[in-house]
Short mmCIF file of C-alpha atoms in Angstrom, two decimals:
data_model
loop_
_atom_site.label_atom_id
_atom_site.label_comp_id
_atom_site.label_asym_id
_atom_site.label_seq_id
_atom_site.Cartn_x
_atom_site.Cartn_y
_atom_site.Cartn_z
CA MET A 1 16.84 -39.42 7.73
CA ALA A 2 15.30 -36.05 6.84
CA ASN A 3 17.40 -32.91 7.10
CA ILE A 4 16.27 -29.99 9.23
CA ILE A 5 16.26 -26.65 7.41
CA LYS A 6 16.78 -23.59 9.57
CA ASN A 7 14.74 -20.50 8.60
CA PRO A 8 13.40 -21.76 5.25
CA ARG A 9 12.66 -18.71 3.16
CA ASN A 10 10.93 -19.95 0.02
CA GLY A 11 7.62 -21.45 1.13
CA CYS A 12 5.77 -24.23 -0.70
CA ALA A 13 4.27 -24.36 -4.19
CA LEU A 14 0.83 -23.42 -2.86
CA HIS A 15 2.28 -20.31 -1.22
CA GLY A 16 3.99 -19.33 -4.47
CA ALA A 17 0.79 -19.80 -6.44
CA LEU A 18 -1.20 -17.82 -3.87
CA GLN A 19 1.34 -14.99 -3.80
CA THR A 20 1.15 -14.85 -7.58
CA VAL A 21 -2.61 -14.71 -8.07
CA GLN A 22 -3.06 -12.35 -5.11
CA GLU A 23 -1.17 -9.69 -7.04
CA ILE A 24 -3.24 -9.89 -10.25
CA GLN A 25 -5.92 -7.22 -10.10
CA GLY A 26 -9.35 -8.70 -10.79
CA VAL A 27 -8.37 -12.23 -9.76
CA VAL A 28 -9.96 -13.86 -6.71
CA PRO A 29 -8.11 -16.87 -5.22
CA VAL A 30 -10.04 -19.73 -3.64
CA VAL A 31 -7.77 -21.92 -1.50
CA HIS A 32 -8.92 -25.53 -1.13
CA ALA A 33 -6.93 -26.35 2.01
CA ASN A 34 -7.07 -26.32 5.78
CA ALA A 35 -7.49 -22.92 7.39
CA SER A 36 -3.82 -22.53 8.27
CA CYS A 37 -2.31 -22.76 4.75
CA GLY A 38 -3.35 -19.27 3.68
CA VAL A 39 -2.79 -17.82 7.13
CA ILE A 40 0.75 -19.21 7.35
CA ASN A 41 1.53 -17.61 4.00
CA TYR A 42 0.16 -14.32 5.32
CA LEU A 43 2.16 -14.51 8.55
CA ALA A 44 5.35 -15.31 6.63
CA ASN A 45 4.93 -12.25 4.41
CA SER A 46 3.06 -9.74 6.58
CA LYS A 47 6.26 -8.21 7.96
CA THR A 48 8.16 -8.13 4.69
CA SER A 49 8.76 -5.04 2.67
CA GLY A 50 5.98 -4.63 0.12
CA GLY A 51 2.72 -4.46 2.04
CA ASN A 52 -0.27 -6.77 1.55
CA PRO A 53 -2.58 -7.31 -1.43
CA ARG A 54 -6.39 -7.18 -1.44
CA PHE A 55 -6.81 -10.88 -0.66
CA SER A 56 -4.36 -11.98 1.99
CA GLY A 57 -4.40 -13.83 5.28
CA TYR A 58 -7.82 -13.97 6.88
CA SER A 59 -9.54 -12.31 3.91
CA THR A 60 -8.52 -15.01 1.41
CA PRO A 61 -11.53 -17.12 0.35
CA GLY A 62 -10.96 -20.78 1.24
CA THR A 63 -12.64 -24.03 2.17
CA ALA A 64 -10.97 -24.28 5.61
CA ALA A 65 -11.04 -28.07 5.23
CA GLN A 66 -11.57 -30.06 8.43
CA GLU A 67 -10.63 -33.60 9.42
CA ARG A 68 -13.88 -35.00 8.02
CA HIS A 69 -13.08 -33.53 4.60
CA VAL A 70 -9.74 -35.31 4.61
CA ILE A 71 -11.33 -38.62 5.60
CA PHE A 72 -14.43 -38.50 3.38
CA GLY A 73 -13.31 -36.05 0.70
CA GLY A 74 -13.83 -32.31 0.42
CA ALA A 75 -15.36 -31.94 -3.05
CA SER A 76 -18.76 -30.93 -1.70
CA ARG A 77 -17.16 -28.34 0.57
CA LEU A 78 -15.26 -26.91 -2.41
CA ARG A 79 -18.47 -26.71 -4.46
CA GLU A 80 -20.11 -24.78 -1.64
CA GLN A 81 -17.15 -22.40 -1.25
CA ILE A 82 -16.91 -21.60 -4.95
CA LYS A 83 -20.60 -20.77 -5.19
CA ASN A 84 -20.46 -18.57 -2.08
CA THR A 85 -17.30 -16.78 -3.20
CA VAL A 86 -18.74 -15.94 -6.62
CA LYS A 87 -21.84 -14.51 -4.93
CA VAL A 88 -20.13 -12.25 -2.39
CA VAL A 89 -16.73 -11.38 -3.91
CA ASP A 90 -16.55 -9.44 -7.16
CA GLY A 91 -13.87 -10.61 -9.58
CA SER A 92 -13.09 -11.00 -13.27
CA LEU A 93 -11.50 -14.42 -12.76
CA TYR A 94 -11.66 -16.96 -9.91
CA ILE A 95 -8.73 -19.34 -9.45
CA ILE A 96 -8.95 -22.49 -7.33
CA LEU A 97 -5.69 -23.41 -5.63
CA ASN A 98 -5.16 -27.00 -4.58
CA SER A 99 -3.30 -28.18 -1.47
CA CYS A 100 -1.46 -31.16 -0.05
CA GLU A 101 -4.57 -32.46 1.71
CA SER A 102 -6.89 -32.29 -1.29
CA ALA A 103 -4.23 -33.76 -3.59
CA MET A 104 -3.59 -36.73 -1.29
CA VAL A 105 -7.31 -37.38 -0.78
CA GLY A 106 -7.90 -37.10 -4.53
CA ASP A 107 -10.64 -34.47 -4.59
CA ASP A 108 -11.89 -33.99 -8.15
CA VAL A 109 -11.17 -30.28 -8.37
CA ASP A 110 -11.54 -30.33 -12.17
CA ALA A 111 -15.11 -31.61 -11.87
CA MET A 112 -16.05 -28.89 -9.41
CA THR A 113 -14.53 -26.29 -11.72
CA ARG A 114 -16.39 -27.56 -14.79
CA GLU A 115 -19.62 -27.53 -12.82
CA ILE A 116 -19.33 -23.86 -11.91
CA VAL A 117 -18.07 -22.92 -15.38
CA GLU A 118 -21.17 -24.48 -16.90
CA GLN A 119 -23.14 -22.02 -14.80
CA GLY A 120 -21.38 -19.17 -16.60
CA GLU A 121 -18.75 -18.22 -14.01
CA PRO A 122 -15.09 -17.48 -15.01
CA VAL A 123 -13.30 -20.10 -12.90
CA VAL A 124 -10.05 -21.99 -13.56
CA ASP A 125 -8.20 -24.38 -11.31
CA THR A 126 -4.62 -25.38 -10.72
CA LEU A 127 -3.62 -28.72 -9.27
CA ILE A 128 -0.46 -27.46 -7.56
CA ALA A 129 -0.07 -29.11 -4.17
CA GLY A 130 2.32 -27.62 -1.67
CA PHE A 131 4.62 -30.66 -1.76
CA ASN A 132 5.20 -30.28 -5.52
CA GLY A 133 7.97 -27.74 -5.00
CA SER A 134 8.91 -24.30 -3.77
CA ALA A 135 7.15 -20.97 -4.18
CA TYR A 136 9.08 -20.42 -7.42
CA TYR A 137 7.55 -23.63 -8.79
CA GLY A 138 4.13 -22.34 -7.73
CA TYR A 139 4.64 -19.03 -9.58
CA GLU A 140 5.50 -20.75 -12.83
CA HIS A 141 2.90 -23.49 -12.73
CA VAL A 142 -0.07 -21.39 -11.68
CA LEU A 143 0.54 -19.03 -14.61
CA ALA A 144 0.99 -21.98 -16.96
CA ASP A 145 -2.26 -23.56 -15.73
CA ILE A 146 -4.11 -20.27 -16.17
CA PHE A 147 -2.90 -19.90 -19.76
CA LYS A 148 -3.89 -23.50 -20.51
CA SER A 149 -7.50 -22.94 -19.40
CA VAL A 150 -8.47 -19.28 -19.40
CA TYR A 151 -8.95 -18.86 -23.14
CA GLU A 152 -11.76 -21.39 -23.14
CA LEU A 153 -13.57 -18.93 -20.87
CA LYS A 154 -12.42 -15.71 -22.52
CA LYS A 155 -13.61 -16.29 -26.08
CA ASN A 156 -12.74 -12.83 -27.42
CA GLU A 157 -9.50 -13.52 -29.28
CA GLY A 158 -8.84 -9.95 -30.38
CA GLU A 159 -6.07 -9.11 -32.81
CA LYS A 160 -2.33 -9.64 -32.60
CA ASN A 161 -0.53 -6.59 -31.24
CA PRO A 162 2.83 -6.34 -33.05
CA ARG A 163 4.29 -4.14 -30.28
CA LEU A 164 3.10 -6.06 -27.20
CA VAL A 165 5.58 -7.97 -24.99
CA ASN A 166 4.79 -10.42 -22.15
CA ILE A 167 7.12 -10.10 -19.14
CA PHE A 168 7.93 -13.16 -16.98
CA GLY A 169 10.42 -13.81 -14.17
CA ILE A 170 9.74 -10.84 -11.87
CA ILE A 171 8.05 -12.77 -9.09
CA PRO A 172 5.54 -11.01 -6.81
CA GLN A 173 6.63 -10.88 -3.16
CA LYS A 174 9.65 -13.17 -3.74
CA ASP A 175 11.49 -10.20 -5.24
CA PRO A 176 11.36 -7.36 -2.65
CA TYR A 177 11.57 -4.84 -5.49
CA TRP A 178 9.05 -6.56 -7.77
CA GLN A 179 6.62 -3.64 -8.06
CA GLY A 180 9.29 -1.08 -8.91
CA ASN A 181 11.09 -3.52 -11.21
CA LEU A 182 7.92 -4.13 -13.22
CA GLU A 183 7.45 -0.37 -13.54
CA GLU A 184 11.09 0.11 -14.57
CA ILE A 185 11.08 -2.61 -17.25
CA THR A 186 7.85 -1.09 -18.55
CA ARG A 187 9.48 2.35 -18.66
CA ILE A 188 12.43 0.97 -20.62
CA LEU A 189 10.30 -0.83 -23.22
CA ASN A 190 7.83 2.05 -23.49
CA GLY A 191 10.83 4.27 -24.18
CA VAL A 192 11.40 2.55 -27.53
CA GLY A 193 7.72 2.38 -28.45
CA LEU A 194 6.77 -1.05 -27.07
CA GLU A 195 3.86 -2.09 -24.85
CA THR A 196 4.05 -4.53 -21.95
CA ASN A 197 1.94 -7.19 -20.29
CA ILE A 198 3.27 -7.28 -16.74
CA PHE A 199 0.26 -9.07 -15.17
CA PHE A 200 0.93 -7.79 -11.63
CA GLY A 201 1.00 -4.57 -9.65
CA ALA A 202 -0.65 -1.23 -10.25
CA ASP A 203 -0.62 -1.53 -14.05
CA GLY A 204 -1.29 -5.29 -14.36
CA GLY A 205 -4.47 -7.31 -14.13
CA THR A 206 -6.76 -9.82 -15.77
CA GLU A 207 -6.67 -7.75 -18.96
CA ASP A 208 -3.01 -8.69 -19.32
CA ILE A 209 -3.89 -12.37 -18.96
CA GLU A 210 -6.55 -12.03 -21.67
CA ASN A 211 -4.17 -10.12 -23.96
CA ALA A 212 -1.16 -12.41 -23.43
CA ARG A 213 -2.24 -14.56 -26.37
CA ASN A 214 -2.04 -11.51 -28.67
CA ALA A 215 1.52 -10.52 -27.78
CA ALA A 216 4.29 -10.49 -30.35
CA LEU A 217 6.92 -11.74 -27.91
CA SER A 218 7.50 -13.13 -24.41
CA ILE A 219 10.62 -12.30 -22.39
CA THR A 220 11.74 -14.33 -19.37
CA PHE A 221 14.30 -12.96 -16.95
CA GLY A 222 16.04 -15.84 -15.18
CA ARG A 223 14.74 -19.40 -15.27
CA TRP A 224 11.44 -18.73 -13.50
CA GLY A 225 8.85 -17.83 -16.09
CA GLU A 226 10.07 -20.17 -18.77
CA LEU A 227 7.09 -22.53 -18.37
CA PRO A 228 4.22 -20.03 -18.91
CA ALA A 229 6.13 -18.52 -21.84
CA LYS A 230 6.46 -22.03 -23.27
CA VAL A 231 2.70 -22.62 -22.95
CA LEU A 232 1.95 -19.41 -24.86
CA ASN A 233 4.50 -20.40 -27.47
CA GLU A 234 2.93 -23.82 -27.98
CA LYS A 235 -0.67 -22.55 -28.04
CA PHE A 236 -0.25 -19.28 -29.94
CA GLU A 237 3.25 -19.45 -31.46
CA ILE A 238 4.52 -16.47 -29.45
CA PRO A 239 8.34 -16.47 -29.64
CA VAL A 240 10.39 -16.35 -26.43
CA ILE A 241 13.58 -14.51 -25.44
CA GLN A 242 15.45 -15.73 -22.37
CA ARG A 243 17.76 -13.44 -20.42
CA ALA A 244 19.95 -14.52 -17.52
CA ALA A 245 19.07 -11.40 -15.52
CA LEU A 246 17.31 -8.06 -15.65
CA PRO A 247 19.29 -5.09 -17.03
CA ILE A 248 21.42 -2.96 -14.70
CA ASN A 249 22.88 -0.36 -17.06
CA ALA A 250 22.49 1.29 -20.44
CA ASP A 251 24.54 -1.41 -22.18
CA ASP A 252 22.25 -4.11 -20.81
CA GLU A 253 19.22 -2.14 -21.94
CA ARG A 254 20.69 -1.86 -25.44
CA ALA A 255 21.39 -5.60 -25.56
CA LEU A 256 17.81 -6.34 -24.46
CA ILE A 257 16.30 -4.02 -27.05
CA GLU A 258 18.51 -5.39 -29.82
CA GLY A 259 17.39 -8.89 -28.89
CA ILE A 260 13.77 -7.77 -29.17
CA GLU A 261 14.50 -6.29 -32.61
CA GLU A 262 14.94 -9.81 -33.96
CA TYR A 263 11.17 -10.20 -33.59
CA ILE A 264 9.73 -6.68 -33.45
CA THR A 265 10.59 -3.70 -35.63
CA ILE A 266 11.68 -0.69 -33.55
CA ASP A 267 12.16 2.79 -34.93
CA GLN A 268 15.91 3.43 -34.91
CA GLU A 269 15.69 7.14 -34.21
CA THR A 270 13.42 6.53 -31.22
CA LYS A 271 15.69 3.75 -29.95
CA GLU A 272 18.93 5.76 -30.18
CA HIS A 273 17.38 8.87 -28.66
CA PHE A 274 16.12 6.84 -25.68
CA LEU A 275 19.40 4.97 -25.14
CA GLU A 276 21.42 8.18 -25.34
CA LYS A 277 19.29 9.64 -22.55
CA GLU A 278 19.80 6.46 -20.52
CA GLN A 279 23.56 6.65 -21.01
CA LYS A 280 23.61 10.30 -19.99
CA TYR A 281 21.57 9.56 -16.86
CA GLU A 282 23.85 6.68 -15.90
CA LEU A 283 27.09 8.62 -16.42
CA ASN A 284 25.80 11.54 -14.36
CA TYR A 285 25.25 9.48 -11.23
CA TRP A 286 28.16 7.09 -11.63
CA SER A 287 30.61 9.98 -12.09
CA ARG A 288 29.30 11.57 -8.89
CA VAL A 289 30.44 8.62 -6.79
CA ARG A 290 33.59 7.71 -8.75
CA ASP A 291 36.00 9.61 -6.48
CA GLU A 292 34.24 8.34 -3.36
CA ILE A 293 34.61 4.74 -4.53
CA ILE A 294 38.34 5.20 -5.10
CA GLU A 295 39.11 7.26 -2.00
CA ASN A 296 37.19 4.96 0.36
CA ASP A 297 38.40 1.74 -1.27
CA LEU A 298 34.84 0.42 -1.73
CA GLY A 299 35.88 -2.60 -3.79
CA ARG A 300 35.32 -5.03 -0.92
CA THR A 301 35.08 -8.79 -0.98
CA VAL A 302 31.38 -9.63 -1.17
CA ALA A 303 29.07 -12.57 -0.42
CA ILE A 304 25.70 -12.54 -2.20
CA VAL A 305 22.67 -14.52 -1.02
CA GLY A 306 19.48 -14.74 -3.11
CA GLU A 307 17.78 -16.30 -6.06
CA GLU A 308 19.89 -16.98 -9.14
CA GLU A 309 18.74 -13.94 -11.13
CA HIS A 310 19.50 -11.62 -8.20
CA VAL A 311 22.96 -13.11 -7.71
CA ILE A 312 23.84 -12.65 -11.38
CA ARG A 313 22.48 -9.11 -11.54
CA LEU A 314 23.93 -7.82 -8.26
CA GLY A 315 27.19 -9.69 -8.70
CA LYS A 316 27.72 -8.03 -12.06
CA LEU A 317 26.87 -4.65 -10.52
CA VAL A 318 29.39 -4.77 -7.67
CA GLN A 319 32.09 -6.00 -10.03
CA GLU A 320 31.58 -3.31 -12.66
CA VAL A 321 30.86 -0.34 -10.40
CA PHE A 322 32.98 -1.02 -7.31
CA GLY A 323 35.59 -3.48 -8.57
CA ALA A 324 34.43 -5.87 -5.85
CA GLU A 325 35.28 -9.56 -5.71
CA VAL A 326 32.35 -11.92 -5.16
CA VAL A 327 33.93 -14.58 -2.94
CA ALA A 328 30.69 -16.53 -2.35
CA ALA A 329 27.34 -16.71 -4.15
CA VAL A 330 24.52 -18.60 -2.44
CA LEU A 331 21.58 -19.55 -4.69
CA THR A 332 18.48 -20.00 -2.56
CA ASP A 333 16.01 -20.94 -5.32
CA ALA A 334 17.61 -23.60 -7.58
CA LEU A 335 18.25 -26.28 -4.98
CA LYS A 336 18.01 -29.48 -6.99
CA LYS A 337 18.70 -30.79 -10.45
CA ASP A 338 16.55 -28.74 -12.79
CA GLU A 339 15.00 -30.75 -15.61
CA GLU A 340 12.13 -28.35 -16.37
CA HIS A 341 14.19 -25.44 -17.67
CA THR A 342 16.52 -25.08 -20.63
CA LEU A 343 18.29 -21.94 -19.41
CA ASP A 344 21.79 -22.76 -18.16
CA ASN A 345 23.51 -19.90 -16.32
CA GLU A 346 26.49 -21.86 -15.04
CA GLU A 347 29.00 -20.05 -17.25
CA VAL A 348 27.61 -16.65 -16.26
CA LEU A 349 27.71 -17.55 -12.56
CA ASN A 350 31.29 -18.78 -12.80
CA SER A 351 32.32 -15.48 -14.36
CA ILE A 352 30.83 -13.59 -11.43
CA ALA A 353 31.50 -15.62 -8.28
CA LYS A 354 34.56 -17.41 -6.98
CA ASN A 355 32.48 -20.04 -5.15
CA ILE A 356 28.86 -20.99 -5.86
CA TYR A 357 26.57 -22.76 -3.39
CA LYS A 358 22.94 -23.94 -3.51
CA THR A 359 21.09 -23.95 -0.20
CA SER A 360 18.29 -22.23 1.68
CA ASP A 361 19.36 -23.53 5.10
CA GLN A 362 20.28 -20.53 7.23
CA LYS A 363 22.89 -22.49 9.17
CA ASP A 364 24.66 -23.40 5.94
CA ILE A 365 24.42 -19.82 4.68
CA ASN A 366 25.87 -18.45 7.92
CA ASP A 367 28.77 -20.91 7.70
CA ILE A 368 29.43 -19.98 4.06
CA ILE A 369 29.52 -16.26 4.86
CA ARG A 370 31.80 -16.81 7.84
CA GLN A 371 34.22 -19.04 5.92
CA SER A 372 34.29 -16.72 2.90
CA LYS A 373 35.72 -13.90 5.05
CA ALA A 374 33.57 -11.50 3.05
CA GLU A 375 33.80 -7.82 3.94
CA LEU A 376 30.20 -7.11 2.87
CA VAL A 377 27.04 -9.19 2.45
CA ILE A 378 24.26 -8.60 -0.05
CA GLY A 379 21.30 -10.71 1.05
CA SER A 380 18.10 -10.76 3.07
CA SER A 381 17.18 -9.75 6.60
CA LEU A 382 17.91 -13.34 7.63
CA GLU A 383 21.61 -12.60 7.16
CA GLN A 384 21.48 -9.70 9.65
CA HIS A 385 22.52 -11.85 12.60
CA VAL A 386 25.64 -13.33 11.01
CA ALA A 387 26.58 -9.93 9.57
CA ASP A 388 26.30 -8.25 12.97
CA LYS A 389 28.15 -11.08 14.70
CA HIS A 390 31.16 -10.71 12.44
CA GLY A 391 30.98 -6.94 12.01
CA ILE A 392 30.10 -7.10 8.30
CA PRO A 393 27.85 -4.50 6.62
CA LEU A 394 24.67 -5.89 5.07
CA VAL A 395 22.79 -4.61 2.02
CA GLU A 396 19.25 -6.02 2.11
CA ALA A 397 18.25 -6.79 -1.47
CA SER A 398 16.74 -10.30 -1.56
CA TYR A 399 13.71 -11.93 0.06
CA PRO A 400 12.78 -11.52 2.87
CA VAL A 401 13.40 -7.89 3.81
CA TYR A 402 11.98 -6.92 7.21
CA HIS A 403 13.77 -3.69 8.07
CA LYS A 404 12.59 -1.32 5.38
CA THR A 405 9.48 -0.65 3.32
CA ILE A 406 9.83 -1.12 -0.43
CA LEU A 407 6.86 -0.07 -2.54
CA ASN A 408 7.70 1.20 -6.02
CA HIS A 409 11.48 1.29 -5.54
CA SER A 410 13.43 -0.51 -8.26
CA SER A 411 16.75 -2.36 -8.35
CA ILE A 412 17.10 -2.60 -12.13
CA GLY A 413 17.72 -0.31 -15.10
CA VAL A 414 19.77 2.86 -14.97
CA ARG A 415 17.26 4.53 -12.67
CA GLY A 416 16.65 1.72 -10.23
CA ILE A 417 20.26 0.68 -9.87
CA VAL A 418 21.25 4.16 -8.63
CA GLY A 419 19.47 3.36 -5.37
CA VAL A 420 21.34 0.07 -4.96
CA ILE A 421 24.67 1.82 -5.51
CA ALA A 422 23.75 4.38 -2.86
CA GLU A 423 22.78 1.61 -0.40
CA TYR A 424 26.09 -0.18 -0.96
CA ILE A 425 28.12 2.97 -0.34
CA THR A 426 26.02 3.90 2.68
CA ALA A 427 26.41 0.42 4.21
CA VAL A 428 30.21 0.50 3.85
CA LYS A 429 30.56 4.05 5.19
CA GLN A 430 28.25 3.33 8.11
CA ALA A 431 30.23 0.19 8.98
CA ASP A 432 33.52 2.12 8.85
CA LYS A 433 32.04 4.81 11.08
CA GLU A 434 30.89 2.21 13.62
CA LYS A 435 34.37 0.65 13.69
CA GLU A 436 35.92 4.06 14.28
CA GLU A 437 33.48 4.77 17.11
CA LYS A 438 34.27 1.41 18.72
CA LEU A 439 37.98 2.21 18.59
CA GLN A 440 37.38 5.61 20.13
CA ASN A 441 35.29 4.11 22.93
CA LYS A 442 37.92 1.44 23.56
CA LEU A 443 40.66 4.01 23.88
CA LYS A 444 38.51 6.09 26.22
CA GLU A 445 38.05 3.01 28.42
CA LEU A 446 41.79 2.36 28.45
CA LYS A 447 42.75 5.95 29.24
CA GLY A 448 43.74 6.32 32.86
CA GLN A 449 44.33 2.59 33.34
CA ASN A 450 47.73 0.99 33.82
CA VAL A 451 47.67 -0.43 30.27
CA TRP A 452 47.15 2.98 28.69
CA LEU A 453 50.84 3.83 28.24
CA GLU A 454 51.64 0.52 26.59
CA HIS A 455 48.53 0.64 24.41
CA SER A 456 49.11 4.24 23.37
CA TYR A 457 52.70 3.42 22.40
CA LYS A 458 51.67 0.47 20.21
CA LYS A 459 48.64 2.20 18.73
CA SER A 460 49.99 5.72 18.46
CA HIS A 461 49.35 5.76 14.73
CA ASN A 462 45.67 4.88 15.23
CA VAL A 463 45.42 7.35 18.11
CA LYS A 464 46.60 10.15 15.87
CA GLN A 465 44.10 9.10 13.21
CA VAL A 466 41.05 9.17 15.46
CA GLY A 467 42.21 12.43 17.07
CA LEU A 468 41.80 11.42 20.72
CA VAL A 469 45.22 12.73 21.72
CA SER A 470 47.84 14.70 19.87
CA GLN A 471 51.18 13.32 18.80
CA GLY A 472 52.87 15.49 21.39
CA THR A 473 50.71 14.03 24.17
CA VAL A 474 51.71 10.51 23.21
CA ARG A 475 55.43 11.38 23.32
CA GLU A 476 55.03 13.10 26.66
CA SER A 477 53.27 10.03 28.07
CA ILE A 478 56.10 7.79 26.94
#
């Protein structure tokens, strides 16, 4: 019997592929599916934090396959849609995205692609059907499929760039801070004289796809991104560095740069000058909140909900900065046995969290948070209800985030992580203030009732703290 998943947050492989190519400037997606597939993806993401790309929802080119196309095949409809899209929508690269319907019917998408390519149009296809996996699967596989095909269209090989680095693992839309995180990792690597291919956002685009083959190195943060990096390694012998998570402090940045130095020569004076500035920046802001952390006892017990890379990164942060204990870590992306990736973060996870769970079912997540007795939750907007129900502060840091707009804000590096620290402190202080106000209101309700004397006697210490009545008033009442 199939299990029912409450509030699934990841979406299917088609959605992940669509979210990925939507965010590459110059790329035009063509969805070979029924009309609702692209629209559902739009509706699921339209209220999240990062705004919408050029092609989203109703503006996404697609075949809008009907029942007759499922019964008799939709290849002719796809041919028509590709030709029309190329005529009316300007793009440097057109990517055909498959769907469950077309995969089950067996439409020859490759043949349609070859036909239009022979006419001189830059078109590649990906055979990712929605049922193949989650949105994370879609992100990896659509990039891998692009790298497998695009260089047959883009014949200009160019020259190897000994300072160029491909960045994988920062997933558009699935990471609420993806735009700012790409800018921050670029800032860090630029700081030591390196260049980056980030593919997405304001500084990414089809040029990055074309130049990926000329990079000196690929870096993957977390498990997602390993597959496209592997394709580039096999086709062009580009070495790969795998990191469990993105950097959160100057020490992490140093470790990342020293790992890069195994493949790329970096000027030592430039490197040390940059890292000294990073250390100075970090110490300035951390020292400003040091006394506040101690005086307000901010080292709470914490439950973290999000994809594996987020859990590792944010878990390490709350441990090192606040002395917090991560009593529960819920991984919402790696839900089954993973045979595609070589990266094993089990040891790292065990060093961060007391208990580790793998689920995207909101009912399970709510139960885990409740049973953990956590004093603070770091998660998504979907955890707002359980946090409010149990009076726990929530820091929204993982997908989806509905209650704030995140454009170029970052949650990594010494500059981005300052904002996360501020959010943590604000959430705890706000929660403490709300508890104090509730106590004050409760005492105001009790005042004048028959139970007031008894309550004031038992709670005299709290009464003095909140300043409703003086110590002398309590004694006089007794």
